[in-house]
PDB file of C-alpha atoms in Angstrom:
ATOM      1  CA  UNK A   1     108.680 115.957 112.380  1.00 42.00           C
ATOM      2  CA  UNK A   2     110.644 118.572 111.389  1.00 41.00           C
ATOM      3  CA  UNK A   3     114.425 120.084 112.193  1.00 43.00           C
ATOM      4  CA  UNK A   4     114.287 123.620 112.169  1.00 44.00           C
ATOM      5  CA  UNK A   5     117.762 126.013 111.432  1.00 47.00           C
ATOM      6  CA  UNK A   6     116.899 129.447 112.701  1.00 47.00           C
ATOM      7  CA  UNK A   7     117.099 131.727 109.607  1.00 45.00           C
ATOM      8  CA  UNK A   8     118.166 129.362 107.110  1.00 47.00           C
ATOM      9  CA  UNK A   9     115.582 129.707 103.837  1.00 46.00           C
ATOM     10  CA  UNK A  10     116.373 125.563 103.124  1.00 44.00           C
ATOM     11  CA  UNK A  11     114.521 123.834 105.731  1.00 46.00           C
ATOM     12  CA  UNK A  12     114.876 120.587 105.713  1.00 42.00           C
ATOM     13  CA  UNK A  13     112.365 117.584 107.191  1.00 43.00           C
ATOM     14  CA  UNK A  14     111.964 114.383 107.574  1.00 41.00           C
ATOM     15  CA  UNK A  15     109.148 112.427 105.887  1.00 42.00           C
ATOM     16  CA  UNK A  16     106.054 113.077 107.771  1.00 39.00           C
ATOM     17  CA  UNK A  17     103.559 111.097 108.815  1.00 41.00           C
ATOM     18  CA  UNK A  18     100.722 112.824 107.358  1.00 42.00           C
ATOM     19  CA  UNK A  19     102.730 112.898 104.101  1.00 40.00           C
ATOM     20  CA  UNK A  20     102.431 109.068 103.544  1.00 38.00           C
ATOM     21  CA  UNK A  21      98.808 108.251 102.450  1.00 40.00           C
ATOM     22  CA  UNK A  22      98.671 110.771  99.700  1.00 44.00           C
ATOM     23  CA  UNK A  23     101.516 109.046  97.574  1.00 42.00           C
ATOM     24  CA  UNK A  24     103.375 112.413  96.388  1.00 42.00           C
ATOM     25  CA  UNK A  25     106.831 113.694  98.144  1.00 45.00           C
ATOM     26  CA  UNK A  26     109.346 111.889  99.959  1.00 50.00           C
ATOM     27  CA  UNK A  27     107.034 109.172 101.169  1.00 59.00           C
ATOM     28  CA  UNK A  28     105.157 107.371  97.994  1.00 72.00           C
ATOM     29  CA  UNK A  29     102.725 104.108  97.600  1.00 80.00           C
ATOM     30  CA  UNK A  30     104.065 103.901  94.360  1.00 79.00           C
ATOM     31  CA  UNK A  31     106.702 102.315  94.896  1.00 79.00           C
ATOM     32  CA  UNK A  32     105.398  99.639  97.310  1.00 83.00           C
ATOM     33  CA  UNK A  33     102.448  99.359  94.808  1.00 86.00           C
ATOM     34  CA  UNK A  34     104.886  98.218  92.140  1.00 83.00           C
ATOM     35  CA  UNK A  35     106.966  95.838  94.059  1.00 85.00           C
ATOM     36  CA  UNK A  36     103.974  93.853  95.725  1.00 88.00           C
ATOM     37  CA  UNK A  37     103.157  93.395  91.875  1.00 87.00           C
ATOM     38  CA  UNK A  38     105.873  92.449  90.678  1.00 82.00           C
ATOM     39  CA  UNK A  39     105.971  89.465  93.732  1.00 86.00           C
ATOM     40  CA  UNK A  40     102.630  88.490  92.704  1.00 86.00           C
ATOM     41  CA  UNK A  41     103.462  87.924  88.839  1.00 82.00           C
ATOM     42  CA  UNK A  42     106.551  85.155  90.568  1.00 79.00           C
ATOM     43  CA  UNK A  43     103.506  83.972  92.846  1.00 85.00           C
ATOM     44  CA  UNK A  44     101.393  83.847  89.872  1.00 82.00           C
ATOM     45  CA  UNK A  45     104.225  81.481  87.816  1.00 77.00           C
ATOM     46  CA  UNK A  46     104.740  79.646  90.987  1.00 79.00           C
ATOM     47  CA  UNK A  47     100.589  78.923  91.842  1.00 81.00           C
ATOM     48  CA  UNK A  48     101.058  77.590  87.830  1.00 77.00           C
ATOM     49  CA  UNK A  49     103.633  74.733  88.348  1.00 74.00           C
ATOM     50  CA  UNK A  50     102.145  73.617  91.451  1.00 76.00           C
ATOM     51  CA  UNK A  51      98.662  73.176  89.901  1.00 71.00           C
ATOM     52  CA  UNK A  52      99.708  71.528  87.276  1.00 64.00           C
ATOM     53  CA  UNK A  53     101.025  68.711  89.670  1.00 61.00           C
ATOM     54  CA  UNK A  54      98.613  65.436  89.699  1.00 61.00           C
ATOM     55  CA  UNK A  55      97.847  65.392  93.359  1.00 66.00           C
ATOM     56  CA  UNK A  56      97.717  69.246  93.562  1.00 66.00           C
ATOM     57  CA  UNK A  57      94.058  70.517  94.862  1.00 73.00           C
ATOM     58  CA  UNK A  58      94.589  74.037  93.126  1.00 73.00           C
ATOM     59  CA  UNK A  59      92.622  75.131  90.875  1.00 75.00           C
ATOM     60  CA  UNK A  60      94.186  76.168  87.682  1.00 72.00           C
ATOM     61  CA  UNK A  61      92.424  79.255  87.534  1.00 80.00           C
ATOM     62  CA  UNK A  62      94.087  81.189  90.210  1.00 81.00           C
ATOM     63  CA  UNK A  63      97.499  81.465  88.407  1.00 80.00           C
ATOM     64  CA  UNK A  64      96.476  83.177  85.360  1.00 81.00           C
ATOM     65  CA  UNK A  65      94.054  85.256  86.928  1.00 87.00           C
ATOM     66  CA  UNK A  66      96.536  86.340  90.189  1.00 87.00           C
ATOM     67  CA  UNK A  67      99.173  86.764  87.045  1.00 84.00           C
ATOM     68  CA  UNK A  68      96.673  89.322  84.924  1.00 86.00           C
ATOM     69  CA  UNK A  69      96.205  90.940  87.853  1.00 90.00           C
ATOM     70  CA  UNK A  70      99.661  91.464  89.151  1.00 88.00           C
ATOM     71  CA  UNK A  71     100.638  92.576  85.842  1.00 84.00           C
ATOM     72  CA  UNK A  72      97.881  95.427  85.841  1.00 86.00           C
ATOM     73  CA  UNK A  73      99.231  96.254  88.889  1.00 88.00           C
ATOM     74  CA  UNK A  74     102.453  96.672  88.075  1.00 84.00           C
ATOM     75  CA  UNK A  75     101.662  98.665  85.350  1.00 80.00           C
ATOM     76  CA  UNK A  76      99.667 101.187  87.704  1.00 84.00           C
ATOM     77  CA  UNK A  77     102.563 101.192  89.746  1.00 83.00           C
ATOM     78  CA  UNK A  78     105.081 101.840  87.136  1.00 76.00           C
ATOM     79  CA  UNK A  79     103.414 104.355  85.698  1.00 77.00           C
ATOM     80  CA  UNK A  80     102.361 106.838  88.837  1.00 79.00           C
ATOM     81  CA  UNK A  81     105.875 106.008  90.354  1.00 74.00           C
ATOM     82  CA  UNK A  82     107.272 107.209  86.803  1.00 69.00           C
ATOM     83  CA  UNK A  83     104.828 109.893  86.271  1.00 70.00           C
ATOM     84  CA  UNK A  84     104.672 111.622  89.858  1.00 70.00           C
ATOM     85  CA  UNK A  85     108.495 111.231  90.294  1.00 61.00           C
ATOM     86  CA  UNK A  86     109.282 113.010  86.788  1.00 57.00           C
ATOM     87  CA  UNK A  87     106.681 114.139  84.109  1.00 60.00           C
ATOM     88  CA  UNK A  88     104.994 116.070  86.750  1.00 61.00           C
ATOM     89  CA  UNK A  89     107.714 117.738  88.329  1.00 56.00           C
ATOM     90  CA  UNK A  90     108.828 118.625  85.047  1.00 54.00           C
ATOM     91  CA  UNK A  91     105.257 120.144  83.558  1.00 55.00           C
ATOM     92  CA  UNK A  92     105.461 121.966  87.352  1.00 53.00           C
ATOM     93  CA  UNK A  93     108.644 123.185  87.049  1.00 51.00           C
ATOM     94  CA  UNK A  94     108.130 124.975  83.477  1.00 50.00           C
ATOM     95  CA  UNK A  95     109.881 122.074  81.359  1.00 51.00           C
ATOM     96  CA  UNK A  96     113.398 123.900  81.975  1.00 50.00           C
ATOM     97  CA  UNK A  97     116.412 121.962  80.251  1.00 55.00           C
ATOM     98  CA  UNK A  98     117.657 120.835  83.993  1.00 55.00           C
ATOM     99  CA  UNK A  99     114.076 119.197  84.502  1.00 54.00           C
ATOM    100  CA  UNK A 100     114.341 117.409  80.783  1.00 60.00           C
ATOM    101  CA  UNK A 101     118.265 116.575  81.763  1.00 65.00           C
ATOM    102  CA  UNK A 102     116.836 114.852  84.912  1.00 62.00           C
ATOM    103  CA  UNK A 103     113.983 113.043  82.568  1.00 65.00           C
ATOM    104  CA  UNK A 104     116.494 111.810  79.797  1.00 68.00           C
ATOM    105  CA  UNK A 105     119.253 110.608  82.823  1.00 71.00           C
ATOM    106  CA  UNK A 106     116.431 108.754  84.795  1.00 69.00           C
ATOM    107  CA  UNK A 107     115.611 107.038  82.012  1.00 73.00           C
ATOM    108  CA  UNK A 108     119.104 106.046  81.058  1.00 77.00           C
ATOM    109  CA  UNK A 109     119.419 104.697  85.062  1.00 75.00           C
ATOM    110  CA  UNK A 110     116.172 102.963  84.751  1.00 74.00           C
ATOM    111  CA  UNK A 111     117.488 101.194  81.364  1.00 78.00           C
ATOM    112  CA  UNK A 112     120.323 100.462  83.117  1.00 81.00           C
ATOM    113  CA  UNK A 113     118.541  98.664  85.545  1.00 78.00           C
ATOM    114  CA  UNK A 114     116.677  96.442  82.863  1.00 81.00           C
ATOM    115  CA  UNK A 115     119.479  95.719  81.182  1.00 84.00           C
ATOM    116  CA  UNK A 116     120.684  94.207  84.647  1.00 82.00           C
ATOM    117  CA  UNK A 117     117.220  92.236  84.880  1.00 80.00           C
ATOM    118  CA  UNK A 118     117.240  91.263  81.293  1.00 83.00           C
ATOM    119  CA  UNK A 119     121.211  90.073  81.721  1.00 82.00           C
ATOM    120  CA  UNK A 120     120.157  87.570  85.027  1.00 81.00           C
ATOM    121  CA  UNK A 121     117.637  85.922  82.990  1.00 79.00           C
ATOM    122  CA  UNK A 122     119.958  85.509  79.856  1.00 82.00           C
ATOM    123  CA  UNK A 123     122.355  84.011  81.626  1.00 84.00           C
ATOM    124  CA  UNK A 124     119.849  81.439  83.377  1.00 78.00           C
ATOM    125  CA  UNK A 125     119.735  80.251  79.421  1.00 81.00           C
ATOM    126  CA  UNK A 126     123.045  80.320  79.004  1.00 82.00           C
ATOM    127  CA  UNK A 127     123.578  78.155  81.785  1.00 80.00           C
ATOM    128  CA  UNK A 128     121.279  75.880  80.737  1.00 75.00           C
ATOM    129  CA  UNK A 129     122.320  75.833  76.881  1.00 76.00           C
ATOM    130  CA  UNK A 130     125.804  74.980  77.760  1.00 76.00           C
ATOM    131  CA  UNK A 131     124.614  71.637  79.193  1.00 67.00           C
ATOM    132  CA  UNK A 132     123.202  68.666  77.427  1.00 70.00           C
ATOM    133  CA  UNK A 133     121.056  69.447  74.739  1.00 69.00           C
ATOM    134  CA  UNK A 134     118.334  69.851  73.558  1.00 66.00           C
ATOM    135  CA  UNK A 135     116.800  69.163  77.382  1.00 68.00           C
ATOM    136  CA  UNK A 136     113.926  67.521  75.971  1.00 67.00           C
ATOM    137  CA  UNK A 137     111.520  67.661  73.226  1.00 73.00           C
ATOM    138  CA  UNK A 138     111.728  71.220  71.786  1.00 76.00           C
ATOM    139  CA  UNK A 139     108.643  72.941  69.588  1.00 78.00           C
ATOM    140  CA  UNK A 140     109.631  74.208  66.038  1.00 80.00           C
ATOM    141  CA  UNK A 141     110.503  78.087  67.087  1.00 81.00           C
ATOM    142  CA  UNK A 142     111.379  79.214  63.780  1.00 80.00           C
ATOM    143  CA  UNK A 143     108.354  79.393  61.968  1.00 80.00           C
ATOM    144  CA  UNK A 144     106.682  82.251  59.858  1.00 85.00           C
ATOM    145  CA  UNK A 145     104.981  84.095  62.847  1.00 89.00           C
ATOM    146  CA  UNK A 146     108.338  85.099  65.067  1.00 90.00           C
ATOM    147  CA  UNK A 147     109.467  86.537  61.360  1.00 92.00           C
ATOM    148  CA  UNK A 148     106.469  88.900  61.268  1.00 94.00           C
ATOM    149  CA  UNK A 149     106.190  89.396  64.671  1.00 94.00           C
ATOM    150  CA  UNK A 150     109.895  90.532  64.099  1.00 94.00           C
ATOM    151  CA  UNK A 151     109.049  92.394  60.855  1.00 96.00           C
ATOM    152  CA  UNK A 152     106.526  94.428  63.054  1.00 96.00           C
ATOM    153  CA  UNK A 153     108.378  95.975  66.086  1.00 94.00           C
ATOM    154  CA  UNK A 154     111.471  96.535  63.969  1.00 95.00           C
ATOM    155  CA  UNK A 155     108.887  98.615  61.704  1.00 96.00           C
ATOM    156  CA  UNK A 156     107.263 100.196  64.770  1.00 96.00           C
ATOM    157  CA  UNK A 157     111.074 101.500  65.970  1.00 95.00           C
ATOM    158  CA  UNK A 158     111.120 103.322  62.489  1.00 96.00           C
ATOM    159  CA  UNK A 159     107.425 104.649  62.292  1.00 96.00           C
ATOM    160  CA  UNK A 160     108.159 105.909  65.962  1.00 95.00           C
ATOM    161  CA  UNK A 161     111.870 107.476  64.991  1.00 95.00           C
ATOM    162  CA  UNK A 162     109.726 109.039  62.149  1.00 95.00           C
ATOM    163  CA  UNK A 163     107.316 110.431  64.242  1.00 94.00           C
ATOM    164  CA  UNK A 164     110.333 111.930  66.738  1.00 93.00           C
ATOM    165  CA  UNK A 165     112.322 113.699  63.841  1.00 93.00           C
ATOM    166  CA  UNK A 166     108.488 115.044  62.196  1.00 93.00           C
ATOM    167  CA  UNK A 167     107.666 116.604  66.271  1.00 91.00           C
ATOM    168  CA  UNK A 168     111.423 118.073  66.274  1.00 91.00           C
ATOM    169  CA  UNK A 169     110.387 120.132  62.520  1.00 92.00           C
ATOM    170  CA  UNK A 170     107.452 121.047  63.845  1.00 89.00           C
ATOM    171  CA  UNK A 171     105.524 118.749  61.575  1.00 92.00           C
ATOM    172  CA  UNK A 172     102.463 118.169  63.995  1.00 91.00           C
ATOM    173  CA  UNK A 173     100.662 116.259  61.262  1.00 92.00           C
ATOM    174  CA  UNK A 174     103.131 113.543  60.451  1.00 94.00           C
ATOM    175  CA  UNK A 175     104.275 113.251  64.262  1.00 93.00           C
ATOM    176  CA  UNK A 176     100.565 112.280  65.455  1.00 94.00           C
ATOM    177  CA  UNK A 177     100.226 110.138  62.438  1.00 95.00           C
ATOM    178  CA  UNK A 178     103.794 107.923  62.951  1.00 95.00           C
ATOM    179  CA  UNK A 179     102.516 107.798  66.908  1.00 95.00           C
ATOM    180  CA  UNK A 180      98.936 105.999  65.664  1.00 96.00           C
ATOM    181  CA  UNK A 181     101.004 103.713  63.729  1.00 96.00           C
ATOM    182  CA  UNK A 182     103.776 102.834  66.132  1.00 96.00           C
ATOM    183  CA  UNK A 183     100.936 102.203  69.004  1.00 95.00           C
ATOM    184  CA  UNK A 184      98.546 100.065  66.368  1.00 96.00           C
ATOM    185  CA  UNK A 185     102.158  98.140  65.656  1.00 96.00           C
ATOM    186  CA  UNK A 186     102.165  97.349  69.416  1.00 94.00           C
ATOM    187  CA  UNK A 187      99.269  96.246  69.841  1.00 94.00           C
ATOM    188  CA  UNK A 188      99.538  93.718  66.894  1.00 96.00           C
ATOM    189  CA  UNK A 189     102.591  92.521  68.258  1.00 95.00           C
ATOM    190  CA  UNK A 190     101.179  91.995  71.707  1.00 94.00           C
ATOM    191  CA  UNK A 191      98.408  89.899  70.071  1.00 93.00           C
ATOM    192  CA  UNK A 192     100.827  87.957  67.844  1.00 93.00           C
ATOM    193  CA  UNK A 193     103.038  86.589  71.088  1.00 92.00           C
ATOM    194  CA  UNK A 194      99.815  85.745  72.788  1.00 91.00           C
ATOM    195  CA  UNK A 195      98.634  84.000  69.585  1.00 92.00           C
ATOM    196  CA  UNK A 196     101.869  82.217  69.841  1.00 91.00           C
ATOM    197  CA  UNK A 197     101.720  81.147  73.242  1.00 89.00           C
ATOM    198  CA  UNK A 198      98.288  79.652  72.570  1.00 89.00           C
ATOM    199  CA  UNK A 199     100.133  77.715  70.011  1.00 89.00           C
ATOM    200  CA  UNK A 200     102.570  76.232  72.234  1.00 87.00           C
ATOM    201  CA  UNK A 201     100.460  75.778  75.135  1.00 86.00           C
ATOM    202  CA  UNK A 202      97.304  74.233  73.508  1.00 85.00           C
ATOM    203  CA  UNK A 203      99.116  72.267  70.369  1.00 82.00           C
ATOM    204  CA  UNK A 204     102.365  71.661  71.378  1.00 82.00           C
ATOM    205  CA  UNK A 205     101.745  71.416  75.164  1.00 83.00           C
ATOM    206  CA  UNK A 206     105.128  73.281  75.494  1.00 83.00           C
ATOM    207  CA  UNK A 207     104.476  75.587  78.779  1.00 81.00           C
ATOM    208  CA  UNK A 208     106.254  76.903  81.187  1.00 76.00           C
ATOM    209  CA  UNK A 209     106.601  74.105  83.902  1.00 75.00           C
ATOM    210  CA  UNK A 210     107.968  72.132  79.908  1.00 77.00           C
ATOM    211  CA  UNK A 211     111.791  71.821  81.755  1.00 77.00           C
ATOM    212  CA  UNK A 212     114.169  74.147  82.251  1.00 78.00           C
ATOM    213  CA  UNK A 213     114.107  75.740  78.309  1.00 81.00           C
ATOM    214  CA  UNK A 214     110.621  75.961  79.129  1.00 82.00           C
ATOM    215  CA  UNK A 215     110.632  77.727  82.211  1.00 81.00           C
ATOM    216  CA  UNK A 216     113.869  79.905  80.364  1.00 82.00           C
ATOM    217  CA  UNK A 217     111.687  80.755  77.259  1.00 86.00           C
ATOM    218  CA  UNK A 218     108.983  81.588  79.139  1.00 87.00           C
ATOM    219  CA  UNK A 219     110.078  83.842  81.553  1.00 84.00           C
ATOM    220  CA  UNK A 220     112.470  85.775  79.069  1.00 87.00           C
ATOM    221  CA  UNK A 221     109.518  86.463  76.217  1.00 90.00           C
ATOM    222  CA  UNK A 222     106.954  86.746  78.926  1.00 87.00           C
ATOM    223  CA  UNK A 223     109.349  89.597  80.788  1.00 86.00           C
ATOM    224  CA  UNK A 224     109.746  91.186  77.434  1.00 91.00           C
ATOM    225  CA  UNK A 225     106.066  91.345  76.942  1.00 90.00           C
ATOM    226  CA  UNK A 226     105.122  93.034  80.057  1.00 85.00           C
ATOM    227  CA  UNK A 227     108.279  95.346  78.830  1.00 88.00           C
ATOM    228  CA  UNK A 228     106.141  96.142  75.509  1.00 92.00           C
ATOM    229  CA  UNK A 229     102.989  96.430  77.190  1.00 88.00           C
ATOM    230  CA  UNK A 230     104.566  99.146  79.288  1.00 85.00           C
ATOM    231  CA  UNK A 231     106.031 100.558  76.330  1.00 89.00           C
ATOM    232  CA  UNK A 232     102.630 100.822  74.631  1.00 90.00           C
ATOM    233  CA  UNK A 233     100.956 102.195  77.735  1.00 86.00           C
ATOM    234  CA  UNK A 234     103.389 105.455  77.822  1.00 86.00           C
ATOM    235  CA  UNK A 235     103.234 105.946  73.588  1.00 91.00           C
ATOM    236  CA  UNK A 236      99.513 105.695  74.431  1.00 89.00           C
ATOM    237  CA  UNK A 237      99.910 108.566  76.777  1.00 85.00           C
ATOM    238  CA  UNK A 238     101.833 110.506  74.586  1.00 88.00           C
ATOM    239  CA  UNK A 239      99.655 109.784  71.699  1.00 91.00           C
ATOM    240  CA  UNK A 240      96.836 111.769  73.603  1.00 88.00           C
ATOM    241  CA  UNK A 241      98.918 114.339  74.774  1.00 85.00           C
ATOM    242  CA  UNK A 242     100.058 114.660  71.307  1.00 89.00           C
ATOM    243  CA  UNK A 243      96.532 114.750  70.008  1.00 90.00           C
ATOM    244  CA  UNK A 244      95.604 117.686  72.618  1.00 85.00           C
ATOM    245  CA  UNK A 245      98.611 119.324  70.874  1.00 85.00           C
ATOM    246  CA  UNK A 246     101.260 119.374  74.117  1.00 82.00           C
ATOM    247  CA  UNK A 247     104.393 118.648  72.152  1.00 85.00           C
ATOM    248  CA  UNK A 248     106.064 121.333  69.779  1.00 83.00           C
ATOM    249  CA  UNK A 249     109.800 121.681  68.681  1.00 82.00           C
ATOM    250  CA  UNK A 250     110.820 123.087  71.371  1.00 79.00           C
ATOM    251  CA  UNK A 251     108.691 120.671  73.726  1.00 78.00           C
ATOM    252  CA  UNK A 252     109.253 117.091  73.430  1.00 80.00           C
ATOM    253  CA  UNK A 253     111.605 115.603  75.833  1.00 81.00           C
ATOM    254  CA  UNK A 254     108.761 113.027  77.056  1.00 82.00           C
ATOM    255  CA  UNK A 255     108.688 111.635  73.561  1.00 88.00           C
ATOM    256  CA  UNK A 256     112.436 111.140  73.436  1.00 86.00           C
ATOM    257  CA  UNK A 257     112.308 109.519  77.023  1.00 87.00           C
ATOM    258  CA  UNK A 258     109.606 106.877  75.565  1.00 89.00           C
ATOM    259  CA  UNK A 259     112.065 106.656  72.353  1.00 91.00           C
ATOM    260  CA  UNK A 260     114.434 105.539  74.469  1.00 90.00           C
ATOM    261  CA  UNK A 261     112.671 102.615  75.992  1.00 91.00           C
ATOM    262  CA  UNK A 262     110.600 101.558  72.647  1.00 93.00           C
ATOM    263  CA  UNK A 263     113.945 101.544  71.040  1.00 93.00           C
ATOM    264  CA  UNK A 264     115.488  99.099  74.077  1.00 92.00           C
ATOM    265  CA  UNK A 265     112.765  96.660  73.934  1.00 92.00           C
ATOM    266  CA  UNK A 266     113.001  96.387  70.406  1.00 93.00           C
ATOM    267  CA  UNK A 267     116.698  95.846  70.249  1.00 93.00           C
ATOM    268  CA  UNK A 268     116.182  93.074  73.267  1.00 92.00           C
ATOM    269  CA  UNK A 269     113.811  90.980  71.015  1.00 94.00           C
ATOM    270  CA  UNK A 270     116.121  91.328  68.184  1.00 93.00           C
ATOM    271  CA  UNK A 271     118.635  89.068  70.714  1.00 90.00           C
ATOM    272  CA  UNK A 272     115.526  86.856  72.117  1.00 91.00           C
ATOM    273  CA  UNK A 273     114.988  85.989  68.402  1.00 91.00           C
ATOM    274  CA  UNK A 274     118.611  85.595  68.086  1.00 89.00           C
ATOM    275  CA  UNK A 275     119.848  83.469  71.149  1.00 87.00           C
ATOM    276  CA  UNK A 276     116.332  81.805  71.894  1.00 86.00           C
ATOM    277  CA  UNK A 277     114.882  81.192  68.870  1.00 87.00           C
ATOM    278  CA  UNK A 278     117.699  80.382  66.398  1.00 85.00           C
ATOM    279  CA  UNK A 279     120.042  79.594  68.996  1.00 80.00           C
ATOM    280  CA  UNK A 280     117.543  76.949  70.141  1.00 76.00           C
ATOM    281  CA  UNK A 281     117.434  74.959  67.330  1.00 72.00           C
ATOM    282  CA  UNK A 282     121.364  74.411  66.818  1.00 69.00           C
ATOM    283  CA  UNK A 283     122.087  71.140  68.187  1.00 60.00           C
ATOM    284  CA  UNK A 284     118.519  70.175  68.649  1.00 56.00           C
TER     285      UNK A 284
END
């Protein structure tokens, strides 16, 4: 469906039909791919409380696995909606400085809208931490392993700011090196929060449906997870572009896009560990 101006060179159209099941242009899956994803990870942490109930005939399988799965998802989503609505418009367009403006402000509006997300669930805590406390029995939170977990992305922020200032002298050699680094950092992070979990959950028996700091501490290190995981997925991407040699001096503005976000995530865990961890244990 089309609407047609005589000699005018900008024709303009509505989505068409035909458009829709290939996922590029005005009409996208990506999107709808994402948000069904997202829903299922709330499904997922809803199919978990209700199976843990005494009389419930759910099995206790479903959750995790509908939760891995939604997460994957989301993921997928994330990353074709991101990639098809920006990095390859700009490699199509020639990498001009309006196509990196559009990159670097995108990513500003999408930070924007995570600091929104990341703001709702903080003040859920705060709600609940200016009532009685502690709500219950609390685990120790403070101990050695949210220090080096800590330790880590803070260093990963530096090998990764390292690796941005080596691509920007044209120091290919350093810049692919401080990317191995900052994605191996990840990756041990990722595995030192699930180590932790399975310390709460399994020896402490603190889990999510543990209350309302439960369900609070939870949801905000679980959220910032999925945030890292996402953030590991795109310096992944960029470590194998950057291995093919793509990125130069002059040709980098996906690196300081992913910048951005590593350096957001990290500075959010520096106030998880802050307000949920220490903040926690006063009064408790």
């Amino acid at each position: 469906m089309s609407t047609d101006h005589g000699g005018d060179d900008h024709e303009h159209h509505l989505p068409a039909v035909e458009d829709w099941p290939r996922g590029f242009g005005e009409a996208s899956w990506w999107p709808f791919i994402t948000a069904l994803s997202a829903g299922g990870i709330y499904l997922g942490a809803a199919l978990f409380i209700v199976a843990g109930g005494s009389d419930s005939t759910i099995d206790p399988m479903y959750a995790p696995l509908l939760t891995a799965a939604s997460v994957g998802g989301f993921l997928f989503g994330l990353y074709g909606w991101l990639y098809h609505a920006f990095v390859s418009e700009f490699w199509s367009s020639g990498g001009d400085e309006k196509s990196a403006s559009a990159l670097r402000w995108g990513m500003i509006a999408f930070l924007g809208s995570e600091m929104a997300t990341f703001g709702a669930v903080f003040t859920y805590y705060f709600f609940i931490r200016a009532g009685t406390w502690p709500p219950g029995e609390l685990p120790h939170l403070t101990g050695s392993l949210v220090i080096i977990n800590t330790a880590i992305l803070i260093a990963s922020s530096l090998t990764l700011h390292w690796a941005h200032v080596a691509i920007r002298n044209n120091d290919r050699r350093k810049f692919v090196i401080g990317l191995l680094v900052t994605v191996l950092l990840g990756v041990v992070f990722i595995g030192g929060q699930i180590y932790e979990y399975y310390e709460f959950i399994v020896h402490s028996e603190f889990t999510f449906a543990s209350g309302f700091f439960g369900s609070a501490f939870f949801g905000l290190t679980g959220l910032h997870g999925l945030h890292v995981s996402l953030g590991g997925a795109l310096l992944a991407i960029v470590t194998v572009r950057a291995l093919a040699g793509q990125y130069s001096a002059d040709r980098h503005v996906s690196v300081s896009t992913v910048s951005m976000y590593w350096h957001f995530v990290d500075v959010v865990w520096i106030f998880l560990v802050v307000i949920l961890y220490l903040g926690a244990s006063v009064g408790a």
